[in-house]
mmCIF file of C-alpha atoms and ligand atoms in Angstrom:
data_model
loop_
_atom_site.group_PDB
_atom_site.id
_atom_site.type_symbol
_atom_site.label_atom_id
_atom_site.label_comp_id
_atom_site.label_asym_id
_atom_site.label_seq_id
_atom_site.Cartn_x
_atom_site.Cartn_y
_atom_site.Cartn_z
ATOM 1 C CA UNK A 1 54.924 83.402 92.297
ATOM 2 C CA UNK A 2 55.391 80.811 89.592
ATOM 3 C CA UNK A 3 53.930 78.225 91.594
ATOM 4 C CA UNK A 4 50.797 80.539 92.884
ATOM 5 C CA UNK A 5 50.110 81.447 88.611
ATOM 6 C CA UNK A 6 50.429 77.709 87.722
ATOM 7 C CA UNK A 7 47.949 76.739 90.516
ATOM 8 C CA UNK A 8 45.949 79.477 90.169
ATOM 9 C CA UNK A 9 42.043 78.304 88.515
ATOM 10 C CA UNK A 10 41.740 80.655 85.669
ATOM 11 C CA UNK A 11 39.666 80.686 82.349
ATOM 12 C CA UNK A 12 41.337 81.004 78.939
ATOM 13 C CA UNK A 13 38.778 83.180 76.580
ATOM 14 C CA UNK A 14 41.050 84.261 73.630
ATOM 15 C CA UNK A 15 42.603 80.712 72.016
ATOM 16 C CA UNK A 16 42.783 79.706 68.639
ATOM 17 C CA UNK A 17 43.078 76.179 68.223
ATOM 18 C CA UNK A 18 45.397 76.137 64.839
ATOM 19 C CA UNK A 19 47.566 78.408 67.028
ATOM 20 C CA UNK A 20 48.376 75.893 69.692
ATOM 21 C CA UNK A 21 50.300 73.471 67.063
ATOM 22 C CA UNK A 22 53.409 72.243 68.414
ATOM 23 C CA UNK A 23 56.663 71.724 65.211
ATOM 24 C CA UNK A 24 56.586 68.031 66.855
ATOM 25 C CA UNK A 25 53.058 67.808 65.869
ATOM 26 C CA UNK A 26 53.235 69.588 63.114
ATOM 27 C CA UNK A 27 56.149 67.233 61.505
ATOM 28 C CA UNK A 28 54.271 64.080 62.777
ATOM 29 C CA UNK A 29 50.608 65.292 61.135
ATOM 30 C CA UNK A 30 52.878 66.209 57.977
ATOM 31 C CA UNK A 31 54.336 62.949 58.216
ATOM 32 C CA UNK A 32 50.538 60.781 58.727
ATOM 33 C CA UNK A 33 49.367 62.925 56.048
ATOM 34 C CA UNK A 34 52.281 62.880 53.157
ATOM 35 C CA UNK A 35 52.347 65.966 53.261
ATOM 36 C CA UNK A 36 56.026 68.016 51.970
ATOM 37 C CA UNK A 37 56.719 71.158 54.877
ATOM 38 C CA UNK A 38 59.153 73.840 53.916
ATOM 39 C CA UNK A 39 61.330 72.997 56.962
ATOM 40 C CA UNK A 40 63.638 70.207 57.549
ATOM 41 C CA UNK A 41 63.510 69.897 61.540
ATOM 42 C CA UNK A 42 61.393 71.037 64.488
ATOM 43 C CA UNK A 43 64.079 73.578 65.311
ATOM 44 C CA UNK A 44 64.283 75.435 61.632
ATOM 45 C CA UNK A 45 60.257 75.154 62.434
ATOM 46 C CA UNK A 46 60.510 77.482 66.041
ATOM 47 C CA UNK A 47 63.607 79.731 64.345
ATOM 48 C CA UNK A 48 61.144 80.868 61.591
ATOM 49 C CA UNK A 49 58.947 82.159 64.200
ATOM 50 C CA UNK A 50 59.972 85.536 63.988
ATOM 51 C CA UNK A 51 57.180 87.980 63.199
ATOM 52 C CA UNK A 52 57.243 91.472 62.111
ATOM 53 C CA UNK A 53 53.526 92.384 62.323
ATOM 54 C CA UNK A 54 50.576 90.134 62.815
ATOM 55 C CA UNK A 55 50.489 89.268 58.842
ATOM 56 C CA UNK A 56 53.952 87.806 59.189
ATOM 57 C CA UNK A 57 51.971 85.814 61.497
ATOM 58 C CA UNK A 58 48.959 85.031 60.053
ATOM 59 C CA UNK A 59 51.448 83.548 56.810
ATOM 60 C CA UNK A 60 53.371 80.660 58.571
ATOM 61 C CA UNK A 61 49.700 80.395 61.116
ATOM 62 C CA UNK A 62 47.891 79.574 57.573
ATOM 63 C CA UNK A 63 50.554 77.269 56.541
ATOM 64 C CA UNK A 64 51.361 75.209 59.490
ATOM 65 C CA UNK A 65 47.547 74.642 59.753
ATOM 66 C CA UNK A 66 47.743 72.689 56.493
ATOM 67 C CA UNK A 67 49.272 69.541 58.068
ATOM 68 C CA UNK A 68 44.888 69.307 59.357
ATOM 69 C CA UNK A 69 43.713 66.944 57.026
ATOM 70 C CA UNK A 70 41.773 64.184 59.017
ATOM 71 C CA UNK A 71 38.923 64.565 61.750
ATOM 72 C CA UNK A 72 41.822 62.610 64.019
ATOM 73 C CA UNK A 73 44.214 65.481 63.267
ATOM 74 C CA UNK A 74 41.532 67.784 64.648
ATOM 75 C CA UNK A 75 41.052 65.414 67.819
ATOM 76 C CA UNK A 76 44.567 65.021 68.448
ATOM 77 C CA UNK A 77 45.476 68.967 68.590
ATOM 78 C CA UNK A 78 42.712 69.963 70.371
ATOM 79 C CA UNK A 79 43.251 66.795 73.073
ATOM 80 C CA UNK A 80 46.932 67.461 73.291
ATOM 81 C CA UNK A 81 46.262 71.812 74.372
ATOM 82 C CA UNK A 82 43.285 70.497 76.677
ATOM 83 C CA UNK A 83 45.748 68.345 78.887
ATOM 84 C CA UNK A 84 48.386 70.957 78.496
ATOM 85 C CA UNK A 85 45.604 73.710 79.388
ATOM 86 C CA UNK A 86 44.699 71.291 82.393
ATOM 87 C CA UNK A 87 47.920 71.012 83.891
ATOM 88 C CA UNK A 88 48.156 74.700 84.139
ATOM 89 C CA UNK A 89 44.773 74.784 86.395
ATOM 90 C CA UNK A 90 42.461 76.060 83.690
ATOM 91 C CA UNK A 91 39.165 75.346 84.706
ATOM 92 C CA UNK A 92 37.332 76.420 81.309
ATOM 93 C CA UNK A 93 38.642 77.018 78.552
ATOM 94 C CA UNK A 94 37.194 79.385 75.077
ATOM 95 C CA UNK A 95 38.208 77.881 71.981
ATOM 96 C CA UNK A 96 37.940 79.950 68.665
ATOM 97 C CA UNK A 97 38.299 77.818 65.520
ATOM 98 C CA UNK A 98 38.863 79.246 61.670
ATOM 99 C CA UNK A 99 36.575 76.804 59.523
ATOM 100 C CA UNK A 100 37.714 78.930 56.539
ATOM 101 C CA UNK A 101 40.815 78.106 56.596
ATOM 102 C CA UNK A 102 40.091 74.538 56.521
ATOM 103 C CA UNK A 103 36.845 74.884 53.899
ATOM 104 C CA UNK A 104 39.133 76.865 51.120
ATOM 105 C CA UNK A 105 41.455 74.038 50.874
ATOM 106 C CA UNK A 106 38.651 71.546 50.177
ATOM 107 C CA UNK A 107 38.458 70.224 54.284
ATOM 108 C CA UNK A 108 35.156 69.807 55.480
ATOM 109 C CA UNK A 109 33.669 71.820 58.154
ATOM 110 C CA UNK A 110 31.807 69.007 59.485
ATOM 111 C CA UNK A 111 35.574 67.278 59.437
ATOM 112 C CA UNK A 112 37.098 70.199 61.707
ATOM 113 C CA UNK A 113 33.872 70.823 63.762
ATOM 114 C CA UNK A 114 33.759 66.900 64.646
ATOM 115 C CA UNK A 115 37.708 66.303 65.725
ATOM 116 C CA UNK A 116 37.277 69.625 67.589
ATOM 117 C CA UNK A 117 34.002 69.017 69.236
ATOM 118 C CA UNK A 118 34.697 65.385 70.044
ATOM 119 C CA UNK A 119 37.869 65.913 72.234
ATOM 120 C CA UNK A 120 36.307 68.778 73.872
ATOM 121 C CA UNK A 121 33.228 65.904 74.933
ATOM 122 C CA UNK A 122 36.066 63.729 75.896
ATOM 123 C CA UNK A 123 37.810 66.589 77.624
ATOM 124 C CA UNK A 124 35.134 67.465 79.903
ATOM 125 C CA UNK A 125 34.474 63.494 80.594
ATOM 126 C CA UNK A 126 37.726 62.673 81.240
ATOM 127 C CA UNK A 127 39.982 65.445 82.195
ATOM 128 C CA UNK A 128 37.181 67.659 84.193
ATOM 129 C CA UNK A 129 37.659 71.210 81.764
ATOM 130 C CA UNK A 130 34.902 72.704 80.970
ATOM 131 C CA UNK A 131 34.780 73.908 77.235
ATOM 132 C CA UNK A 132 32.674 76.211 74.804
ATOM 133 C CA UNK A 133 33.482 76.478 71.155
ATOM 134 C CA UNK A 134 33.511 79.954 68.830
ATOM 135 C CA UNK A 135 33.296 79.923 65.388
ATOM 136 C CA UNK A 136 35.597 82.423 63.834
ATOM 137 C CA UNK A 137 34.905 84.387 60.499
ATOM 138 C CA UNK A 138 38.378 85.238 58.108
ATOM 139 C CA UNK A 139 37.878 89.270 58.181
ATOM 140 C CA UNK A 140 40.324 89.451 55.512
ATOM 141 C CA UNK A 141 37.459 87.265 53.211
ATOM 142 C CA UNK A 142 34.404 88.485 51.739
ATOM 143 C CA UNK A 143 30.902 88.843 53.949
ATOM 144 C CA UNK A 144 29.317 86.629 51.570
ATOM 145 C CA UNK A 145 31.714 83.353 52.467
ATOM 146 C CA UNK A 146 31.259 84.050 56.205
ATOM 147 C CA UNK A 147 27.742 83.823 55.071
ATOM 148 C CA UNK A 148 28.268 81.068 53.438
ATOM 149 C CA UNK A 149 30.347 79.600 57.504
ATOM 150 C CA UNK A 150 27.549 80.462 59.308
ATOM 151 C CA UNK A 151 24.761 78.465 56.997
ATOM 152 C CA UNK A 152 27.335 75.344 57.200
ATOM 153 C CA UNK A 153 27.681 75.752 61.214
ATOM 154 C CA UNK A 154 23.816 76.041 61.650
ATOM 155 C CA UNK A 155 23.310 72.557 62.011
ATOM 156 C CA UNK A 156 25.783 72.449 65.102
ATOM 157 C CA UNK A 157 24.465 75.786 66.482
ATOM 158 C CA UNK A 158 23.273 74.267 69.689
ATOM 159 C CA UNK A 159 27.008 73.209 70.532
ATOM 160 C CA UNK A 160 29.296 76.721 69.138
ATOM 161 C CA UNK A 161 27.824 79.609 71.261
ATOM 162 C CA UNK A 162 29.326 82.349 70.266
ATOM 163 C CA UNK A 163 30.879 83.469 66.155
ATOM 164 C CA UNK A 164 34.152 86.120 66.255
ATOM 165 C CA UNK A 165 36.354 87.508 63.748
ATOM 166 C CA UNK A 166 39.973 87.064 63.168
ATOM 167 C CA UNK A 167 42.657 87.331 60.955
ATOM 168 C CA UNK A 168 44.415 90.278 59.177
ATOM 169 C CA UNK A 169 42.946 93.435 60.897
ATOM 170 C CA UNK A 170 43.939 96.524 58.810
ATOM 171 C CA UNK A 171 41.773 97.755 56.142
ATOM 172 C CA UNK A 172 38.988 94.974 57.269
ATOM 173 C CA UNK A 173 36.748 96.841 59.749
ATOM 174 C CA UNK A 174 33.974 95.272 61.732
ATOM 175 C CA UNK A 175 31.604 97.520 59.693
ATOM 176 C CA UNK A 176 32.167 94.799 57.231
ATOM 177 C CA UNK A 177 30.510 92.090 58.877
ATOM 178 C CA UNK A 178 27.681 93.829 60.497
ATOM 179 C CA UNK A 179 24.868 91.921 57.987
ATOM 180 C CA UNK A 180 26.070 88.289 58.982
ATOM 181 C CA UNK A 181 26.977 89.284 62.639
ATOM 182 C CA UNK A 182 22.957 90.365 62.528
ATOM 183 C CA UNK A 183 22.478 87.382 61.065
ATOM 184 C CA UNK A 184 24.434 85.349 63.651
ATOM 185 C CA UNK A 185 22.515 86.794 66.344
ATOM 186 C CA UNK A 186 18.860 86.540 65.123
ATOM 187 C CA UNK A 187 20.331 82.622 64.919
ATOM 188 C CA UNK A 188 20.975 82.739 68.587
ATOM 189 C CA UNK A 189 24.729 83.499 68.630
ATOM 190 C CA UNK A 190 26.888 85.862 71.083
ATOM 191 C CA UNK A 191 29.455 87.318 68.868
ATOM 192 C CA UNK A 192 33.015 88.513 69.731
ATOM 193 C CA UNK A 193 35.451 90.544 67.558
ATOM 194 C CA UNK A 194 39.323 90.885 67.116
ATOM 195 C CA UNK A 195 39.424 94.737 67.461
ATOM 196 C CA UNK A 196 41.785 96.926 68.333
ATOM 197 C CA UNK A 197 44.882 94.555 68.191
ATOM 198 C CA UNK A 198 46.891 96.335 65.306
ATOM 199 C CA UNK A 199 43.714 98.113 64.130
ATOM 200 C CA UNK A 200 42.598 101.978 65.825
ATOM 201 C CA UNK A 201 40.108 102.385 68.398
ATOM 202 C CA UNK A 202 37.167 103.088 66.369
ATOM 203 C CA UNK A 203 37.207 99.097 65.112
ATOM 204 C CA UNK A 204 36.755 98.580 68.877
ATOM 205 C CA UNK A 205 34.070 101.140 69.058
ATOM 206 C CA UNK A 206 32.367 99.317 65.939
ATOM 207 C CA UNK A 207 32.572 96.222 67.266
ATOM 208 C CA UNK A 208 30.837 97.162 70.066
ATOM 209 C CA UNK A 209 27.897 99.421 68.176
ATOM 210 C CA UNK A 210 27.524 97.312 65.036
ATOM 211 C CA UNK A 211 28.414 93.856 66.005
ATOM 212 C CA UNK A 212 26.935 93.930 69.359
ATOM 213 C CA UNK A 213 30.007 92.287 71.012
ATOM 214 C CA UNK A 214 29.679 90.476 74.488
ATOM 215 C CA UNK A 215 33.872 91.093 74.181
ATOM 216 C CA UNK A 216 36.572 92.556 72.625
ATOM 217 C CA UNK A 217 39.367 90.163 71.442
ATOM 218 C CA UNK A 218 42.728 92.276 72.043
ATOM 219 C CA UNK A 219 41.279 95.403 72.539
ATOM 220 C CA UNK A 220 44.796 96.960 74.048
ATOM 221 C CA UNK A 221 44.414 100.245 71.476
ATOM 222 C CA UNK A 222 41.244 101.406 73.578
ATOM 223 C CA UNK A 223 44.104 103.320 75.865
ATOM 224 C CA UNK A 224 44.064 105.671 72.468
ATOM 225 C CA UNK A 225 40.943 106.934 73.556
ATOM 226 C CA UNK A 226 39.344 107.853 77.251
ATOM 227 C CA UNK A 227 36.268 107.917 76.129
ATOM 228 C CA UNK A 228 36.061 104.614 74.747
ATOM 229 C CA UNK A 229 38.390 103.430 77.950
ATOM 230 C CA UNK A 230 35.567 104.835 80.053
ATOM 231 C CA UNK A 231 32.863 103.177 78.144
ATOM 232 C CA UNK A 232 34.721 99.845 78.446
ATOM 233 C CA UNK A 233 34.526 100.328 82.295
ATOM 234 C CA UNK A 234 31.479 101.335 82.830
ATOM 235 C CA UNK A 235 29.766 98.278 80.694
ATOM 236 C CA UNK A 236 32.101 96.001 81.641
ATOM 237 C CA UNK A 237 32.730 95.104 78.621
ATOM 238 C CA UNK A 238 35.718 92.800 78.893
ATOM 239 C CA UNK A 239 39.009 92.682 76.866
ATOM 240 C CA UNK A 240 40.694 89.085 75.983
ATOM 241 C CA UNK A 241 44.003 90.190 76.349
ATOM 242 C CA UNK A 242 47.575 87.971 74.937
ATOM 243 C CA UNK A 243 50.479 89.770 76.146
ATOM 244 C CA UNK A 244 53.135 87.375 74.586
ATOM 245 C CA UNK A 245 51.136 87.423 71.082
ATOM 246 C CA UNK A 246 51.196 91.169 71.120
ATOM 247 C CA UNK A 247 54.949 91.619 72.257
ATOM 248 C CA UNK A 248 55.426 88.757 69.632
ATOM 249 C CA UNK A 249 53.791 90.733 67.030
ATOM 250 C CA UNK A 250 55.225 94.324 67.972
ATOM 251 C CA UNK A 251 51.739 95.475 69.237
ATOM 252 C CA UNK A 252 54.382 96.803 72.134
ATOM 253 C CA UNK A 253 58.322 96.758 72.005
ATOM 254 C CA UNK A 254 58.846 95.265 74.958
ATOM 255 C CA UNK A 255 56.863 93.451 77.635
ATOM 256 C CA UNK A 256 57.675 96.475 80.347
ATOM 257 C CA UNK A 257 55.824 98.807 77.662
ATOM 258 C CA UNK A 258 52.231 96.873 77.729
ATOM 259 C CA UNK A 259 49.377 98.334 78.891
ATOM 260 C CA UNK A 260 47.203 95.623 80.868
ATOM 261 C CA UNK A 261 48.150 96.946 84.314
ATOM 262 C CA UNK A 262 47.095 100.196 83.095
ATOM 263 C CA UNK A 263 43.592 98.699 81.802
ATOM 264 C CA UNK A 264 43.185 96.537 85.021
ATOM 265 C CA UNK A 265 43.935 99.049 87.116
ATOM 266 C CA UNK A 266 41.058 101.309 85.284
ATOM 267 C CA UNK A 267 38.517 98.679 86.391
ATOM 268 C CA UNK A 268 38.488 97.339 83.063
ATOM 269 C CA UNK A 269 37.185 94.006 82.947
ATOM 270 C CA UNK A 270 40.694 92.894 81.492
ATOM 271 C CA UNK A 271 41.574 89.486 81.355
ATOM 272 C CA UNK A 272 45.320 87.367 80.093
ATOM 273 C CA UNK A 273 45.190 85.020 77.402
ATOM 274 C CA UNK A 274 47.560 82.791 75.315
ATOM 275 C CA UNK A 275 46.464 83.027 71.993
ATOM 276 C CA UNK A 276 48.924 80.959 69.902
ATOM 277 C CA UNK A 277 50.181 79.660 72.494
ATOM 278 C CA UNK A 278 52.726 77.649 69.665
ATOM 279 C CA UNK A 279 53.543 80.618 68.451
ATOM 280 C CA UNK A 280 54.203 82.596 70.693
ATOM 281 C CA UNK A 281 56.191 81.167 73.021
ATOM 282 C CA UNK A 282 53.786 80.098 75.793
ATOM 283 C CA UNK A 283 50.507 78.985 77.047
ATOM 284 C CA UNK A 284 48.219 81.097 79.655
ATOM 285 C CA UNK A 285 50.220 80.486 82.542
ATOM 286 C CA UNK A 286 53.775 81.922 80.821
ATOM 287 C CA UNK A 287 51.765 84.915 79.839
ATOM 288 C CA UNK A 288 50.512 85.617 83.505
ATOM 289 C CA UNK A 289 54.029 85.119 84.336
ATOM 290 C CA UNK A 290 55.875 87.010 81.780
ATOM 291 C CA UNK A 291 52.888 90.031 82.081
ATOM 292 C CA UNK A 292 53.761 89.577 86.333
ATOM 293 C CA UNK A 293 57.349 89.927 86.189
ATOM 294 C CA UNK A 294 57.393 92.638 83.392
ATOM 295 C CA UNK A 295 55.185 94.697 85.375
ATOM 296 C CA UNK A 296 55.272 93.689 88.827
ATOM 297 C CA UNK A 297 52.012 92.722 88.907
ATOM 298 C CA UNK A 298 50.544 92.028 92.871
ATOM 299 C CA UNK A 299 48.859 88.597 93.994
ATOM 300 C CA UNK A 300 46.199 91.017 94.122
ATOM 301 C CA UNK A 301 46.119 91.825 90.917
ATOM 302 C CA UNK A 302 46.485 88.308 89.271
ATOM 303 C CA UNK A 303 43.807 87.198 91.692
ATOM 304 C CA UNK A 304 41.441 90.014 89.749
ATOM 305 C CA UNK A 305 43.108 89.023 86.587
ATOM 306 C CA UNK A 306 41.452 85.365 86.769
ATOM 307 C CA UNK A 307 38.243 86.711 88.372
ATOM 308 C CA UNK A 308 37.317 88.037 85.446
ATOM 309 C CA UNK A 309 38.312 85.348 83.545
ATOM 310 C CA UNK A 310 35.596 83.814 85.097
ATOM 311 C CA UNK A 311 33.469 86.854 85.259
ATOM 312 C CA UNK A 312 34.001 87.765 80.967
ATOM 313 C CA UNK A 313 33.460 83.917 80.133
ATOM 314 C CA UNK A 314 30.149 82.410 78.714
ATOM 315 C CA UNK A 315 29.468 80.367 81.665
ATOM 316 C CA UNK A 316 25.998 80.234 83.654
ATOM 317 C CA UNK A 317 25.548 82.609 86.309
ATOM 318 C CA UNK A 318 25.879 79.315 89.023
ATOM 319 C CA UNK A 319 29.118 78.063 87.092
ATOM 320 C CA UNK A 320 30.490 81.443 87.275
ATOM 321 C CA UNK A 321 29.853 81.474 91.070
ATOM 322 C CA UNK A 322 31.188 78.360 92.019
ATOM 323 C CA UNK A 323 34.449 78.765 89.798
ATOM 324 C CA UNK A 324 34.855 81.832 91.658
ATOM 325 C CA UNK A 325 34.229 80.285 95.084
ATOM 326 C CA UNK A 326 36.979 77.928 93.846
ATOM 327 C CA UNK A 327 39.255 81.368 93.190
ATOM 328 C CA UNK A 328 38.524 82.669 96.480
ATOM 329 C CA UNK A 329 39.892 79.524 98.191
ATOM 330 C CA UNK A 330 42.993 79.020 96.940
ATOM 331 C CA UNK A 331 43.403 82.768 97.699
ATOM 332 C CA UNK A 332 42.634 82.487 101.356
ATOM 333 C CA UNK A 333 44.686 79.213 101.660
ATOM 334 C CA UNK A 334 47.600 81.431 100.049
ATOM 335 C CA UNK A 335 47.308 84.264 102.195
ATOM 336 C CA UNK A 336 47.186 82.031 105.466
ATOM 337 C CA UNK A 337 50.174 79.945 104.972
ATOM 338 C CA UNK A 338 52.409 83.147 103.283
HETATM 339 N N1 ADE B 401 44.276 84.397 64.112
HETATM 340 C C1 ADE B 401 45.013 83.709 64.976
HETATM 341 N N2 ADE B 401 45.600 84.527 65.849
HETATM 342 C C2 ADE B 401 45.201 85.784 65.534
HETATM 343 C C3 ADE B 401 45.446 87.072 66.066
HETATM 344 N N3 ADE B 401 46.232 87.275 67.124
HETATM 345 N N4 ADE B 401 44.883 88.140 65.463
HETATM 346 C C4 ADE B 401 44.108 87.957 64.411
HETATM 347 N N5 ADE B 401 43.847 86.781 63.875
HETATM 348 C C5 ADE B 401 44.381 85.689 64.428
HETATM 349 ZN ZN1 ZN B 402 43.458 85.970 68.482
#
């Protein structure tokens, strides 16, 4: 089983690229940069990674992405999760980055947007991944500076697809972003939204009504509510799902207790994600694993599981179709030989 999830071509749609730094990178960017980190070793790093709730999180997440000083920096973290993403048999890959982050400790966006950008050029040149780039907006910052994101990402629009929202859910509805999601849109953007990750159903149900989602980021508190559960079914409307991020972040108690076989299972367009991958203690394929073992998820099932990976993802119709050819292959092979 480990060997068919590794193998299998999949998409990764929910990914945040500050989230996939390594402590060894971390120390070494620190390091290049002369910059002072609270910890004194890689391991006092990963044994501080021990989160209550998703602000808990978001805390050390805002801190370790510090160390990103130089467009190189940028390059160099987004080169080093697109080999790791390769090796794993992801075929395309979703990348959300947080210019706000950067921006509101004097980093330019253009310095971010470039290292990011550039390795994902080099990444389909040289490794074969396909790539698409999402800008994400800070929910817990005003509307008026992810006004202020969107104006400095216009200039690149033709290269980031797609805006989302992230960051501390609670008390920061999508209602509060429904001018620049507008905004975003009238500019030619799809939008995504966090929604429904630690926050209740109806953020999922705004997200979809006022921001006009193409997706739902998380989305795992939609079982609150059958109606909304239906609605997500019948529009396909697909759900980025990060089991070890949301067992990491007490979203569930346990891995046994999480609901994407439920959702799946409901003909919900759900799909598995890594999220912060760093973070969390693995990248896609560890979270197919760890959902498959937990749950006793079918060949079946993690065949569907990367069909809509392919299926949710912002790819042309023809890419789509071809990736999913690709699926269908390795599928057959499998089922001939076992
Ligand atoms: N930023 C990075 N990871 C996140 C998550 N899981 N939820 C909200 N914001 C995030
Ligand atoms: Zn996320």
């Amino acid at each position: 089983m480990k060997e068919f999830i590794q193998n299998l071509p999949k998409a990764e749609l929910h990914l945040h690229i500050e989230g996939t730094l390594e402590p060894e990178m971390m120390f070494e960017l620190a390091q290049r940069n002369k910059i002072d980190l609270p910890y004194k070793s890689v391991s006092e790093v990963r044994e501080a990674y021990n989160f209550a709730d998703l602000q808990s999180f978001l805390d050390l997440y805002y801190q370790g992405s510090q160390v990103l000083q130089k467009e190189q920096d940028f390059y160099d973290l987004t080169w080093a999760y697109l080999q790791k993403a390769v090796s794993q048999n992801v075929r395309h890959t979703e990348i959300f980055f947080d210019p706000q982050s950067h921006t509101s400790r004097g980093i330019a966006f253009e310095t971010a947007y470039q290292g990011i950008y550039q390795a994902l050029e080099d990444g389909k040149a040289k490794l074969g991944i396909s790539s698409q780039l999402i800008l994400s907006f800070l929910r817990d910052r005003s509307a008026e500076e992810a006004f202020a994101t969107l104006e400095q990402a216009l200039p690149y629009k033709d290269t980031i697809p797609a805006v989302g929202l992230d960051s501390a859910e609670q008390g920061n509805p999508p209602s509060k972003f429904k001018e620049v999601f507008a905004r975003a849109q009238a500019e030619g953007f799809l939008t995504v939204a966090h929604a429904g990750e630690e926050g209740p159903p109806e953020y999922i149900w705004e997200a979809i009504k006022l921001l006009n989602v193409s997706r739902i980021d998380h989305g795992v508190r939609s079982t609150e509510n059958p109606e909304l559960l239906n609605y997500l079914a019948d529009k396909q409307i697909p759900l980025t799902v990060c089991p070890l991020s949301n067992v990491e972040l007490k979203v569930f108690d346990s891995m046994d207790k999480h609901n994407l076989k439920k959702l799946l299972n409901l003909g919900i367009c759900a799909t598995v994600n890594s999220d912060d991958p760093s973070y969390f203690g693995g990248y896609v394929s560890e979270n197919y694993q760890a959902a498959q073992e937990a749950l006793d998820l079918t060949k079946q099932e993690l065949y569907q599981l990367a069909k809509n990976s392919f299926q949710a993802s912002f790819l042309s119709p023809e890419s789509k179709h071809k990736l999913i050819a690709e699926l269908d292959d390795y599928c057959h092979v499998l089922d001939r030989v076992s």
